[in-house]
Coordinates of C-alpha atoms in Angstrom, one line a residue:
M1 CA -10.7 42.9 11.0
K2 CA -9.7 42.9 7.3
N3 CA -11.9 44.5 4.7
P4 CA -14.6 41.8 4.0
T5 CA -14.7 42.7 0.3
S6 CA -11.0 42.2 -0.1
F7 CA -11.1 38.9 1.8
L8 CA -13.9 37.6 -0.4
A9 CA -12.0 38.7 -3.6
A10 CA -9.0 36.8 -2.4
V11 CA -11.0 33.7 -1.8
L12 CA -12.6 33.9 -5.2
V13 CA -9.2 34.3 -6.9
G14 CA -7.9 31.2 -5.0
L15 CA -10.9 29.2 -6.2
F16 CA -10.4 30.2 -9.8
V17 CA -6.7 29.1 -9.5
L18 CA -7.7 25.7 -8.1
A19 CA -10.3 25.2 -10.8
G20 CA -7.8 26.1 -13.5
N21 CA -5.2 23.7 -12.1
A22 CA -7.8 20.9 -11.9
R23 CA -8.8 21.6 -15.5
I24 CA -5.1 21.4 -16.6
H25 CA -4.6 18.1 -14.7
A26 CA -7.7 16.6 -16.3
Q27 CA -6.3 17.4 -19.8
V28 CA -2.9 16.1 -19.0
S29 CA -4.1 12.7 -17.5
P30 CA -4.1 10.3 -19.1
S31 CA -3.7 11.6 -22.7
R32 CA -0.5 13.4 -22.0
Q33 CA 1.3 10.6 -20.3
P34 CA 4.7 9.9 -22.0
G35 CA 5.5 6.7 -23.8
T36 CA 3.4 4.3 -25.7
I37 CA -0.4 4.1 -25.0
R38 CA -1.7 0.5 -25.0
G39 CA -5.3 -0.4 -24.9
K40 CA -8.5 -1.3 -26.7
I41 CA -10.3 0.9 -29.2
T42 CA -13.8 1.7 -27.8
A43 CA -15.0 4.1 -30.4
V44 CA -14.1 5.4 -33.9
N45 CA -15.5 8.7 -35.3
A46 CA -14.0 9.8 -38.6
A47 CA -10.4 11.0 -37.7
E48 CA -10.8 10.4 -34.0
L49 CA -10.8 7.4 -31.8
S50 CA -11.1 6.5 -28.1
V51 CA -8.8 4.0 -26.4
A52 CA -9.4 2.3 -23.1
A53 CA -5.9 2.3 -21.6
A54 CA -4.6 1.2 -18.2
N55 CA -4.7 4.7 -16.8
G56 CA -8.1 5.7 -18.3
E57 CA -9.8 6.7 -21.5
V58 CA -7.6 8.3 -24.1
R59 CA -8.9 10.4 -27.0
A60 CA -6.7 10.5 -30.1
T61 CA -6.8 12.2 -33.4
V62 CA -5.6 10.3 -36.5
P63 CA -4.2 12.7 -39.2
D64 CA -3.6 11.6 -42.7
K65 CA 0.1 11.3 -42.0
T66 CA -0.4 8.8 -39.2
V67 CA 1.4 5.5 -40.0
I68 CA -1.0 2.6 -39.3
R69 CA 0.4 -0.9 -39.1
Q70 CA -1.4 -4.2 -38.5
E71 CA 0.0 -7.4 -37.0
I72 CA -0.8 -10.6 -38.9
A73 CA -0.3 -14.1 -37.4
M74 CA 2.3 -16.1 -39.4
Q75 CA 3.6 -19.7 -39.5
L76 CA 7.0 -20.9 -38.5
S77 CA 7.6 -21.9 -42.1
D78 CA 7.0 -18.2 -43.1
I79 CA 10.3 -17.0 -41.6
A80 CA 12.7 -16.4 -44.4
P81 CA 16.1 -14.8 -45.1
G82 CA 16.0 -11.1 -45.7
M83 CA 13.3 -10.4 -43.1
Y84 CA 14.0 -7.8 -40.5
L85 CA 12.6 -8.8 -37.2
G86 CA 12.7 -8.6 -33.4
T87 CA 12.8 -11.6 -31.1
T88 CA 12.7 -12.0 -27.4
A89 CA 14.8 -15.0 -26.4
E90 CA 16.7 -16.7 -23.6
K91 CA 20.3 -17.9 -23.8
Q92 CA 20.7 -21.7 -23.7
A93 CA 23.6 -23.8 -22.4
D94 CA 25.0 -24.4 -25.9
G95 CA 25.3 -20.7 -26.5
T96 CA 22.3 -20.4 -28.8
F97 CA 19.1 -18.5 -27.9
R98 CA 15.5 -19.9 -27.6
A99 CA 12.8 -17.5 -28.8
S100 CA 9.7 -16.9 -26.8
E101 CA 8.2 -14.4 -29.3
V102 CA 9.0 -13.2 -32.8
H103 CA 7.7 -10.2 -34.7
V104 CA 8.6 -9.3 -38.2
F105 CA 8.8 -5.5 -38.8
S106 CA 7.1 -3.9 -41.8
E107 CA 9.6 -2.9 -44.5
D108 CA 9.4 0.8 -43.6
Q109 CA 10.6 -0.2 -40.1
R110 CA 13.8 -1.9 -41.3
G111 CA 16.7 -0.9 -39.0
T112 CA 14.5 0.0 -36.0
G113 CA 16.3 -0.6 -32.8
E114 CA 19.0 -2.7 -34.4
G115 CA 21.1 -4.7 -32.0
H116 CA 21.2 -7.3 -29.3
R117 CA 20.5 -6.3 -25.6
P118 CA 18.9 -7.5 -22.4
S119 CA 15.1 -7.4 -22.4
S120 CA 13.4 -5.4 -19.6
S121 CA 10.0 -7.0 -20.3
V122 CA 10.9 -10.6 -19.6
P123 CA 13.4 -11.7 -16.8
N124 CA 16.6 -13.4 -17.9
S125 CA 15.9 -12.7 -21.6
T126 CA 17.3 -10.7 -24.5
M127 CA 15.8 -8.6 -27.3
T128 CA 17.4 -8.8 -30.7
N129 CA 16.4 -6.7 -33.7
A130 CA 18.3 -7.9 -36.8
S131 CA 18.1 -9.2 -40.3
V132 CA 17.6 -13.0 -41.0
E133 CA 20.7 -14.3 -42.8
K134 CA 19.8 -18.0 -42.9
V135 CA 17.1 -20.3 -41.6
E136 CA 17.4 -24.0 -41.0
D137 CA 14.9 -26.7 -39.9
V138 CA 16.3 -28.5 -36.8
V139 CA 15.2 -30.8 -34.0
V140 CA 16.3 -29.8 -30.5
Q141 CA 15.5 -32.2 -27.6
D142 CA 12.8 -33.8 -29.7
V143 CA 11.3 -30.4 -30.6
K144 CA 11.1 -29.6 -34.3
G145 CA 11.7 -26.0 -35.0
R146 CA 13.9 -23.5 -36.9
V147 CA 17.2 -21.9 -36.2
M148 CA 17.6 -18.3 -37.5
S149 CA 21.0 -16.8 -38.0
L150 CA 20.4 -13.1 -37.1
K151 CA 22.9 -10.5 -38.2
F152 CA 23.0 -6.9 -36.8
S153 CA 25.5 -4.1 -37.0
D154 CA 28.1 -5.4 -34.6
G155 CA 27.4 -9.1 -34.4
E156 CA 25.5 -12.2 -35.2
I157 CA 23.6 -14.8 -33.1
K158 CA 21.6 -18.0 -33.7
V159 CA 18.1 -18.2 -32.3
F160 CA 16.0 -21.4 -32.1
V161 CA 12.3 -20.8 -32.7
P162 CA 10.1 -23.6 -31.3
P163 CA 6.5 -24.2 -32.5
G164 CA 3.7 -22.6 -30.6
I165 CA 5.2 -19.2 -29.7
P166 CA 3.6 -15.9 -30.9
L167 CA 4.8 -15.2 -34.5
V168 CA 3.5 -12.0 -36.1
K169 CA 4.3 -9.9 -39.1
R170 CA 3.6 -6.2 -39.3
V171 CA 2.2 -4.7 -42.5
V172 CA 1.2 -1.1 -43.3
A173 CA -2.6 -0.8 -43.2
S174 CA -5.3 1.9 -43.8
R175 CA -7.4 3.6 -41.2
D176 CA -10.2 1.2 -42.1
A177 CA -8.4 -1.3 -39.9
L178 CA -9.1 0.9 -36.8
K179 CA -12.3 -0.7 -35.4
P180 CA -13.8 -0.9 -31.9
G181 CA -12.5 -3.9 -30.0
A182 CA -9.1 -3.8 -31.6
E183 CA -6.1 -3.9 -29.3
V184 CA -3.6 -1.2 -30.2
S185 CA -0.3 0.5 -29.3
L186 CA -0.3 4.2 -30.1
Q187 CA 2.5 6.7 -30.1
G188 CA 1.9 10.5 -30.5
T189 CA 2.2 14.0 -29.1
P190 CA -0.1 16.0 -26.9
G191 CA -2.7 18.1 -28.7
P192 CA -3.8 21.5 -27.5
D193 CA -7.2 20.2 -26.4
G194 CA -5.9 17.3 -24.3
T195 CA -6.1 14.7 -27.0
V196 CA -3.2 12.7 -28.4
I197 CA -2.2 13.4 -32.0
A198 CA -1.2 9.9 -33.2
S199 CA 2.0 9.5 -35.2
Q200 CA 2.0 5.7 -35.3
I201 CA -0.7 3.1 -34.4
T202 CA 0.0 -0.7 -34.3
I203 CA -3.1 -3.0 -34.3
R204 CA -2.1 -6.0 -32.3
A205 CA -2.8 -9.6 -33.6
S206 CA -5.6 -11.4 -32.0
K207 CA -4.5 -13.9 -29.3

């Protein structure tokens, strides 16, 4: 039979290793998951906030350099030449595109993701990030809307924007806009204590 003392020591070492691994896993999930964290703010305490995300509660620190943006609902008539925006749309039989959502970027985001590509979020649709060259009021199949001529680095398309779809504009905001109940998208890097150090936070418009 093996030395009981040695056997007990080996068991204790194994338990310590398992406990350490469990602690590391607890820190990594969910706050160290890659990508954007989406959820609702549940608490705000000075430079820290808690977000109820799909994979659990996430704690985040908000340094002074964190960029905070807020989405504000806008009207169809607010769309104007010179804006830089992103739109999800579906191609129509006449070669134009019909928008299902439009979000105008804040000025500091101009140029973000510029181009026209298939959208992975909505089947049979595209995402276009581009500058508005021209806007015209039109009537398409008895629906009064606006057609945007969107220009990007290697092309240009026309997008029909019907009434009633989500239209928002992003503006730079202060940390005072971070309040419990707000829906947010948060990007950041893992902190040493298992929190997320936020680099960007977008406060979503109320639906």
